[in-house]
CSV table of C-alpha atoms (C1' of nucleotides) in Angstrom, one decimal:
chain,number,residue,atom,x,y,z
A,1,MET,CA,88.3,73.6,130.6
A,2,LYS,CA,84.9,72.9,129.1
A,3,TRP,CA,81.8,75.1,128.7
A,4,SER,CA,80.2,73.4,131.6
A,5,GLU,CA,83.1,74.3,133.9
A,6,LEU,CA,83.3,77.9,132.9
A,7,GLU,CA,80.2,78.7,135.0
A,8,GLN,CA,82.0,77.8,138.2
A,9,GLU,CA,85.0,80.0,137.8
A,10,THR,CA,85.3,82.9,140.2
A,11,CYS,CA,86.0,85.3,137.5
A,12,SER,CA,83.0,87.4,136.4
A,13,MET,CA,84.3,87.4,132.9
A,14,ALA,CA,84.4,83.6,132.7
A,15,ARG,CA,80.9,83.4,134.3
A,16,THR,CA,79.5,85.8,131.7
A,17,LEU,CA,81.1,83.9,128.9
A,18,SER,CA,79.4,80.7,130.1
A,19,VAL,CA,76.2,82.5,129.0
A,20,ILE,CA,77.1,84.7,126.1
A,21,GLY,CA,80.6,83.5,125.0
A,22,ASP,CA,79.5,82.0,121.7
A,23,ARG,CA,79.3,83.7,118.4
A,24,TRP,CA,75.8,82.7,117.6
A,25,THR,CA,74.5,83.7,121.0
A,26,LEU,CA,75.9,87.2,120.5
A,27,LEU,CA,74.4,87.5,117.0
A,28,ILE,CA,71.1,86.4,118.4
A,29,LEU,CA,71.3,89.1,121.0
A,30,ARG,CA,72.2,91.7,118.4
A,31,ASP,CA,69.0,90.8,116.6
A,32,CYS,CA,67.0,90.9,119.9
A,33,PHE,CA,68.0,94.5,120.3
A,34,LEU,CA,67.0,95.1,116.7
A,35,GLY,CA,63.5,93.9,117.6
A,36,VAL,CA,63.6,90.3,116.3
A,37,ARG,CA,61.5,88.0,118.4
A,38,ARG,CA,60.5,84.8,116.4
A,39,PHE,CA,62.3,81.6,115.7
A,40,ASP,CA,62.0,81.7,111.9
A,41,ASP,CA,63.0,85.4,111.8
A,42,PHE,CA,66.2,84.6,113.7
A,43,HIS,CA,66.7,81.6,111.5
A,44,GLU,CA,66.4,83.6,108.3
A,45,ARG,CA,68.4,86.7,109.3
A,46,LEU,CA,71.3,84.8,110.9
A,47,GLY,CA,71.7,81.9,108.6
A,48,VAL,CA,72.2,79.7,111.7
A,49,THR,CA,71.0,76.1,111.6
A,50,ARG,CA,67.6,75.4,113.3
A,51,GLY,CA,69.2,73.0,115.8
A,52,ILE,CA,71.8,75.5,117.1
A,53,LEU,CA,69.2,78.2,117.2
A,54,ALA,CA,66.9,76.1,119.3
A,55,ASP,CA,69.7,75.2,121.6
A,56,ARG,CA,70.9,78.8,122.1
A,57,LEU,CA,67.4,80.2,122.7
A,58,LYS,CA,66.9,77.5,125.3
A,59,GLN,CA,70.2,78.4,127.0
A,60,LEU,CA,69.4,82.1,127.0
A,61,SER,CA,66.0,81.4,128.4
A,62,LYS,CA,67.4,79.2,131.1
A,63,ALA,CA,70.0,81.9,132.0
A,64,GLY,CA,67.2,84.4,132.3
A,65,VAL,CA,68.4,86.6,129.5
A,66,LEU,CA,65.4,85.9,127.3
A,67,LYS,CA,61.9,84.9,128.2
A,68,LYS,CA,59.5,82.9,126.0
A,69,VAL,CA,56.2,84.6,125.9
A,70,ALA,CA,53.0,83.2,124.2
A,71,TYR,CA,51.5,85.7,121.9
A,72,GLN,CA,48.6,83.4,120.8
A,73,GLU,CA,47.3,80.0,121.4
A,74,HIS,CA,45.6,77.9,118.8
A,75,PRO,CA,48.0,77.3,117.3
A,76,PRO,CA,50.5,77.8,120.1
A,77,ARG,CA,53.0,80.5,119.1
A,78,HIS,CA,55.5,82.3,121.2
A,79,GLU,CA,58.2,84.9,120.9
A,80,TYR,CA,61.5,85.5,122.7
A,81,LYS,CA,61.9,88.8,124.5
A,82,LEU,CA,64.8,90.3,126.4
A,83,THR,CA,64.4,90.4,130.2
A,84,GLY,CA,65.9,93.1,132.4
A,85,LYS,CA,69.0,91.0,132.7
A,86,GLY,CA,69.0,90.7,128.9
A,87,LEU,CA,68.6,94.5,128.4
A,88,ASP,CA,71.5,95.0,130.7
A,89,LEU,CA,73.7,93.4,128.0
A,90,TYR,CA,73.2,96.6,125.9
A,91,PRO,CA,76.6,98.0,126.8
A,92,VAL,CA,78.3,94.8,125.8
A,93,ILE,CA,76.6,94.7,122.4
A,94,LEU,CA,77.2,98.4,121.8
A,95,SER,CA,80.9,98.3,122.7
A,96,ILE,CA,81.4,95.3,120.4
A,97,VAL,CA,79.6,97.1,117.6
A,98,HIS,CA,81.5,100.3,118.2
A,99,TRP,CA,84.9,98.5,118.1
A,100,GLY,CA,83.9,97.0,114.8
A,101,ASP,CA,82.8,100.4,113.5
A,102,VAL,CA,86.2,101.9,114.4
A,103,HIS,CA,88.5,99.0,113.5
A,104,MET,CA,86.8,96.7,111.0
A,105,ALA,CA,84.6,99.0,108.8
A,106,GLY,CA,85.1,98.7,105.1
A,107,GLU,CA,86.1,101.7,103.1
A,108,ASP,CA,82.5,102.8,102.7
A,109,GLY,CA,82.4,103.5,106.4
A,110,ARG,CA,80.2,102.0,109.1
A,111,PRO,CA,77.1,100.1,108.2
A,112,VAL,CA,74.8,101.7,110.7
A,113,LEU,CA,74.7,104.9,112.8
A,114,HIS,CA,73.1,105.3,116.2
A,115,GLN,CA,71.0,108.2,117.1
A,116,HIS,CA,70.4,109.2,120.7
A,117,MET,CA,66.7,110.1,120.9
A,118,ALA,CA,67.2,112.0,124.2
A,119,CYS,CA,69.5,114.6,122.6
A,120,GLY,CA,68.9,114.0,118.9
A,121,HIS,CA,72.5,113.4,117.9
A,122,ALA,CA,74.3,110.6,116.1
A,123,PHE,CA,76.7,109.4,118.8
A,124,ASP,CA,79.4,107.0,119.7
A,125,PRO,CA,79.2,105.0,123.0
A,126,ARG,CA,81.7,106.1,125.6
A,127,MET,CA,82.6,104.2,128.7
A,128,VAL,CA,83.1,106.4,131.8
A,129,CYS,CA,83.8,106.2,135.5
A,130,SER,CA,80.5,106.1,137.5
A,131,GLU,CA,82.2,108.3,140.2
A,132,CYS,CA,83.9,111.1,138.3
A,133,GLY,CA,82.4,110.7,134.8
A,134,THR,CA,85.7,110.8,132.9
A,135,THR,CA,86.5,108.4,130.1
A,136,LEU,CA,88.1,105.2,131.3
A,137,SER,CA,91.4,104.0,130.0
A,138,PRO,CA,93.1,100.7,130.9
A,139,HIS,CA,96.1,102.7,132.2
A,140,ASP,CA,94.3,104.4,135.1
A,141,VAL,CA,92.3,101.5,136.4
A,142,LYS,CA,93.7,99.3,139.2
A,143,VAL,CA,92.3,95.9,140.0
A,144,LEU,CA,91.6,95.2,143.7
A,145,GLN,CA,90.6,92.0,145.4
A,146,GLY,CA,86.8,91.9,146.0
A,147,PRO,CA,84.8,90.0,148.6
A,148,GLY,CA,83.9,87.1,146.3
A,149,LYS,CA,87.5,86.2,145.3
A,150,ALA,CA,88.6,82.6,145.9
A,151,ALA,CA,92.3,83.5,145.9
A,152,ASP,CA,95.3,84.2,143.8
A,153,ARG,CA,93.9,83.6,140.3
A,154,ASN,CA,92.9,86.4,138.0
A,155,LEU,CA,94.9,89.0,139.8
A,156,PRO,CA,97.6,91.1,138.2
A,157,VAL,CA,100.9,89.3,137.7
A,158,ARG,CA,104.5,90.2,137.1
A,159,PRO,CA,106.0,93.6,137.7
A,160,ALA,CA,102.5,94.6,136.9
A,161,GLY,CA,103.3,97.5,134.7
A,162,LYS,CA,100.5,100.0,134.1
A,163,MET,CA,97.5,98.1,132.8
A,164,ALA,CA,95.2,96.1,134.9
A,165,GLN,CA,91.8,94.6,134.8
A,166,SER,CA,89.6,91.6,135.2
B,1,MET,CA,77.8,80.4,108.1
B,2,LYS,CA,81.3,79.5,109.1
B,3,TRP,CA,83.9,81.5,111.0
B,4,SER,CA,85.7,82.3,107.8
B,5,GLU,CA,82.6,83.9,106.3
B,6,LEU,CA,81.8,86.0,109.3
B,7,GLU,CA,84.5,88.5,108.4
B,8,GLN,CA,82.8,89.5,105.2
B,9,GLU,CA,79.4,90.4,106.7
B,10,THR,CA,78.5,94.0,106.6
B,11,CYS,CA,77.5,94.1,110.2
B,12,SER,CA,80.2,95.5,112.6
B,13,MET,CA,79.2,93.1,115.2
B,14,ALA,CA,79.7,90.1,112.9
B,15,ARG,CA,83.1,91.5,111.8
B,16,THR,CA,84.2,92.0,115.4
B,17,LEU,CA,83.1,88.5,116.3
B,18,SER,CA,85.3,87.1,113.5
B,19,VAL,CA,88.2,88.4,115.7
B,20,ILE,CA,87.0,88.0,119.3
B,21,GLY,CA,83.9,85.9,119.1
B,22,ASP,CA,85.4,82.9,120.8
B,23,ARG,CA,85.5,82.1,124.5
B,24,TRP,CA,89.2,81.5,124.7
B,25,THR,CA,90.1,84.6,122.8
B,26,LEU,CA,88.2,86.7,125.3
B,27,LEU,CA,89.8,85.0,128.2
B,28,ILE,CA,93.2,85.6,126.7
B,29,LEU,CA,92.4,89.3,126.3
B,30,ARG,CA,91.2,89.5,129.9
B,31,ASP,CA,94.6,88.2,130.9
B,32,CYS,CA,96.4,90.6,128.6
B,33,PHE,CA,94.7,93.5,130.4
B,34,LEU,CA,95.9,92.0,133.6
B,35,GLY,CA,99.4,92.1,132.4
B,36,VAL,CA,100.0,88.5,131.2
B,37,ARG,CA,102.4,88.4,128.2
B,38,ARG,CA,103.9,85.0,127.9
B,39,PHE,CA,102.8,81.7,126.3
B,40,ASP,CA,103.3,79.5,129.4
B,41,ASP,CA,101.7,82.1,131.7
B,42,PHE,CA,98.6,82.1,129.5
B,43,HIS,CA,98.7,78.4,129.3
B,44,GLU,CA,98.8,77.9,133.1
B,45,ARG,CA,96.3,80.6,134.1
B,46,LEU,CA,93.7,79.7,131.5
B,47,GLY,CA,93.9,75.9,131.4
B,48,VAL,CA,93.6,76.1,127.7
B,49,THR,CA,95.5,73.5,125.6
B,50,ARG,CA,98.7,74.6,124.0
B,51,GLY,CA,97.4,74.0,120.5
B,52,ILE,CA,94.4,76.3,120.9
B,53,LEU,CA,96.5,78.9,122.7
B,54,ALA,CA,99.0,79.0,119.9
B,55,ASP,CA,96.3,79.3,117.3
B,56,ARG,CA,94.4,82.1,119.1
B,57,LEU,CA,97.6,84.1,119.7
B,58,LYS,CA,98.4,83.8,116.0
B,59,GLN,CA,94.9,85.0,115.1
B,60,LEU,CA,95.0,87.9,117.4
B,61,SER,CA,98.4,88.9,116.1
B,62,LYS,CA,97.2,88.6,112.5
B,63,ALA,CA,94.2,90.8,113.3
B,64,GLY,CA,96.5,93.4,114.8
B,65,VAL,CA,95.1,93.1,118.3
B,66,LEU,CA,98.3,91.7,119.8
B,67,LYS,CA,101.9,92.1,118.6
B,68,LYS,CA,104.7,89.6,119.2
B,69,VAL,CA,107.7,91.3,120.6
B,70,ALA,CA,111.1,89.7,121.2
B,71,TYR,CA,112.4,90.5,124.7
B,72,GLN,CA,115.6,88.6,124.3
B,73,GLU,CA,117.5,86.6,121.7
B,74,HIS,CA,119.7,83.6,122.6
B,75,PRO,CA,117.5,81.8,123.2
B,76,PRO,CA,114.8,83.6,121.2
B,77,ARG,CA,111.9,84.6,123.5
B,78,HIS,CA,109.0,86.8,122.9
B,79,GLU,CA,105.9,88.2,124.5
B,80,TYR,CA,102.5,89.2,123.3
B,81,LYS,CA,101.5,92.8,123.9
B,82,LEU,CA,98.2,94.7,123.3
B,83,THR,CA,98.4,97.1,120.4
B,84,GLY,CA,96.4,100.3,120.2
B,85,LYS,CA,93.7,98.3,118.5
B,86,GLY,CA,93.8,95.8,121.3
B,87,LEU,CA,93.7,98.4,124.0
B,88,ASP,CA,90.5,99.8,122.4
B,89,LEU,CA,88.8,96.5,123.4
B,90,TYR,CA,88.9,97.7,127.0
B,91,PRO,CA,85.2,98.8,127.0
B,92,VAL,CA,84.2,95.4,125.6
B,93,ILE,CA,86.1,93.5,128.4
B,94,LEU,CA,84.9,95.9,131.1
B,95,SER,CA,81.3,95.7,130.1
B,96,ILE,CA,81.4,91.9,130.0
B,97,VAL,CA,83.0,91.8,133.5
B,98,HIS,CA,80.5,94.3,134.8
B,99,TRP,CA,77.5,92.4,133.6
B,100,GLY,CA,79.0,89.3,135.3
B,101,ASP,CA,79.5,91.3,138.5
B,102,VAL,CA,75.9,92.4,138.6
B,103,HIS,CA,74.2,89.3,137.3
B,104,MET,CA,76.4,86.3,137.9
B,105,ALA,CA,78.3,87.0,141.2
B,106,GLY,CA,78.1,84.4,143.9
B,107,GLU,CA,76.7,85.3,147.3
B,108,ASP,CA,80.1,86.5,148.5
B,109,GLY,CA,79.9,89.4,146.0
B,110,ARG,CA,82.1,90.3,143.1
B,111,PRO,CA,85.5,88.7,142.8
B,112,VAL,CA,87.4,91.9,142.0
B,113,LEU,CA,86.9,95.7,142.3
B,114,HIS,CA,88.1,98.4,140.0
B,115,GLN,CA,89.7,101.5,141.3
B,116,HIS,CA,89.9,104.6,139.1
B,117,MET,CA,93.3,106.1,139.7
B,118,ALA,CA,92.3,109.5,138.2
B,119,CYS,CA,89.7,110.1,141.0
B,120,GLY,CA,90.7,107.4,143.5
B,121,HIS,CA,87.2,105.8,143.8
B,122,ALA,CA,86.1,102.2,143.3
B,123,PHE,CA,83.8,102.5,140.3
B,124,ASP,CA,81.4,100.8,137.9
B,125,PRO,CA,81.8,101.4,134.2
B,126,ARG,CA,78.9,103.3,132.7
B,127,MET,CA,78.2,103.7,129.0
B,128,VAL,CA,77.2,107.2,127.9
B,129,CYS,CA,76.3,109.2,124.8
B,130,SER,CA,79.4,110.9,123.4
B,131,GLU,CA,77.3,114.0,122.5
B,132,CYS,CA,75.2,114.7,125.6
B,133,GLY,CA,76.9,112.5,128.2
B,134,THR,CA,73.8,110.8,129.6
B,135,THR,CA,73.6,107.1,130.3
B,136,LEU,CA,72.5,105.1,127.2
B,137,SER,CA,69.5,102.8,127.3
B,138,PRO,CA,68.3,100.6,124.5
B,139,HIS,CA,65.0,102.4,124.6
B,140,ASP,CA,66.3,105.8,123.4
B,141,VAL,CA,68.6,104.7,120.7
B,142,LYS,CA,67.5,104.5,117.1
B,143,VAL,CA,69.5,102.7,114.4
B,144,LEU,CA,70.0,104.5,111.1
B,145,GLN,CA,71.5,103.3,107.9
B,146,GLY,CA,75.1,104.3,107.6
B,147,PRO,CA,77.3,104.8,104.5
B,148,GLY,CA,78.8,101.3,104.5
B,149,LYS,CA,75.5,99.4,104.5
B,150,ALA,CA,75.0,96.9,101.7
B,151,ALA,CA,71.2,96.8,102.0
B,152,ASP,CA,68.2,95.6,104.0
B,153,ARG,CA,70.0,93.2,106.4
B,154,ASN,CA,70.6,94.1,110.0
B,155,LEU,CA,68.1,96.9,110.2
B,156,PRO,CA,65.2,97.0,112.5
B,157,VAL,CA,62.3,94.7,111.6
B,158,ARG,CA,58.6,94.4,112.4
B,159,PRO,CA,56.5,97.2,113.9
B,160,ALA,CA,59.9,98.0,115.4
B,161,GLY,CA,58.7,98.8,119.0
B,162,LYS,CA,61.1,100.7,121.1
B,163,MET,CA,64.4,99.0,121.1
B,164,ALA,CA,66.9,99.2,118.4
B,165,GLN,CA,70.6,98.5,117.8
B,166,SER,CA,73.2,96.9,115.6
C,1,DC,C1',130.3,67.0,127.1
C,2,DT,C1',126.2,64.9,129.0
C,3,DA,C1',122.0,65.5,131.5
C,4,DC,C1',118.6,68.6,132.8
C,5,DG,C1',115.6,72.7,132.5
C,6,DT,C1',112.8,76.2,130.1
C,7,DA,C1',110.1,78.9,126.6
C,8,DA,C1',107.5,78.4,122.9
C,9,DG,C1',105.5,75.9,120.2
C,10,DT,C1',103.8,71.4,116.9
C,11,DT,C1',101.7,66.8,116.3
C,12,DC,C1',98.8,63.0,117.3
C,13,DT,C1',94.4,60.6,118.6
C,14,DG,C1',89.8,60.2,120.3
C,15,DT,C1',85.7,63.0,121.7
C,16,DT,C1',82.4,66.9,121.1
C,17,DT,C1',80.2,70.2,118.6
C,18,DC,C1',78.6,72.0,114.3
C,19,DA,C1',76.5,72.4,109.4
C,20,DG,C1',73.1,71.2,106.2
C,21,DA,C1',69.3,68.9,105.2
C,22,DA,C1',65.2,66.4,106.0
C,23,DC,C1',61.5,65.3,109.0
C,24,DC,C1',57.7,66.1,112.7
C,25,DT,C1',53.7,68.3,115.1
C,26,DA,C1',49.8,71.1,115.8
C,27,DC,C1',47.1,73.9,114.0
C,28,DG,C1',44.4,77.1,110.4
C,29,DT,C1',42.8,77.8,105.5
C,30,DG,C1',41.0,76.9,100.6
D,1,DC,C1',41.9,66.6,102.7
D,2,DA,C1',45.8,68.8,100.7
D,3,DC,C1',48.6,72.8,101.7
D,4,DG,C1',50.8,76.4,104.4
D,5,DT,C1',53.1,77.9,108.7
D,6,DA,C1',55.5,78.4,113.2
D,7,DG,C1',58.5,76.1,116.0
D,8,DG,C1',60.9,72.9,116.6
D,9,DT,C1',63.7,67.6,116.5
D,10,DT,C1',66.6,64.1,114.2
D,11,DC,C1',70.1,62.4,111.2
D,12,DT,C1',74.9,62.2,109.0
D,13,DG,C1',79.4,63.7,107.7
D,14,DA,C1',82.8,67.7,108.6
D,15,DA,C1',85.2,70.6,111.7
D,16,DA,C1',86.9,72.0,116.1
D,17,DC,C1',88.5,70.7,120.5
D,18,DA,C1',90.9,68.3,124.7
D,19,DG,C1',94.7,65.9,126.6
D,20,DA,C1',99.0,64.3,126.2
D,21,DA,C1',103.4,63.6,124.0
D,22,DC,C1',107.0,65.3,121.2
D,23,DT,C1',110.2,69.1,119.1
D,24,DT,C1',113.5,73.0,118.9
D,25,DA,C1',116.9,76.0,120.4
D,26,DC,C1',119.1,77.4,123.7
D,27,DG,C1',121.3,78.0,128.9
D,28,DT,C1',123.2,75.8,133.1
D,29,DA,C1',124.9,72.5,136.5
D,30,DG,C1',127.8,68.6,137.3
DNA sequence: CTACGTAAGTTCTGTTTCAGAACCTACGTG
DNA sequence: CACGTAGGTTCTGAAACAGAACTTACGTAG
């Protein structure tokens, strides 16, 4: 399977990965959430080559995750801003960072802390059920076939055990 | 920057991506949460080449995300199971799937639904603050320097605006 | 005891993508 | 008119990947 084919999979995960399933893309998005907007700033902070950066920014714009906005003309200059679709990736970024904080931090501890302005506290992100509000665990989630399912693939296999997901 | 160098970055996101920042790795993990355990099952379901699959399973085992467990000897056979560290990736997988459900679903709707066994309802995952329990938005999170921060890098830049994260 | 099947890989070859560096364009400034 | 700057594009060699065949260590059927 190639990148180009990923997009057409029925699995939501595969479709998402066709947009953000690349290490540079995710690092670019991290910087977007930190407020970075300009080509040369991304280039410097990430250490990515200009060619790849140009390509990824183009992909993200095409996918509607970023939009290219002119902030001056003469000379023409623009910046890349997160769209609503892009802002919706916040839980993805936060959960990745949180896993790194917990499992990959050096002995000095985590590199950054997050403060929730609404309540004032330093916090950890927690993933909960939209219906009952309790923390989700792989053991008590069951995967059901939805309306957009082509067939068979990506459904639980074997005796099935306890954990399930897609 | 190469894959090998990513691991040594101070950013938790970069460190996490050194383990899971690859499209095949994430698809393998999706299948792990669906209950897939064996080499040939991964191979068939994913359409990944055997070489890459062997490499990724080795990486994930080395990183402590999966463990290789013998389920019989004569002939020697083993399966790959998620460790605690691996199970902790559930929010990452769920948030990626959810974004795909919302933004990438075809016109038939989402391919699978998730049912929370604890409350019985079909649900969406929601990311909340561990301290006050309200839904997190990029606009009301501020990034602070933590104990493990080398310096300058990966902190908010420019006038800073509203959104922040690492 | 030979042939066939199966799980879990490894090896080979050609194609694609990537890294690093240099170059280009359109403008403003001294 | 030389220089700086933002935002790219182009070039070449190195690395990663895809597809297919081959390997190992067994069990089983004829």
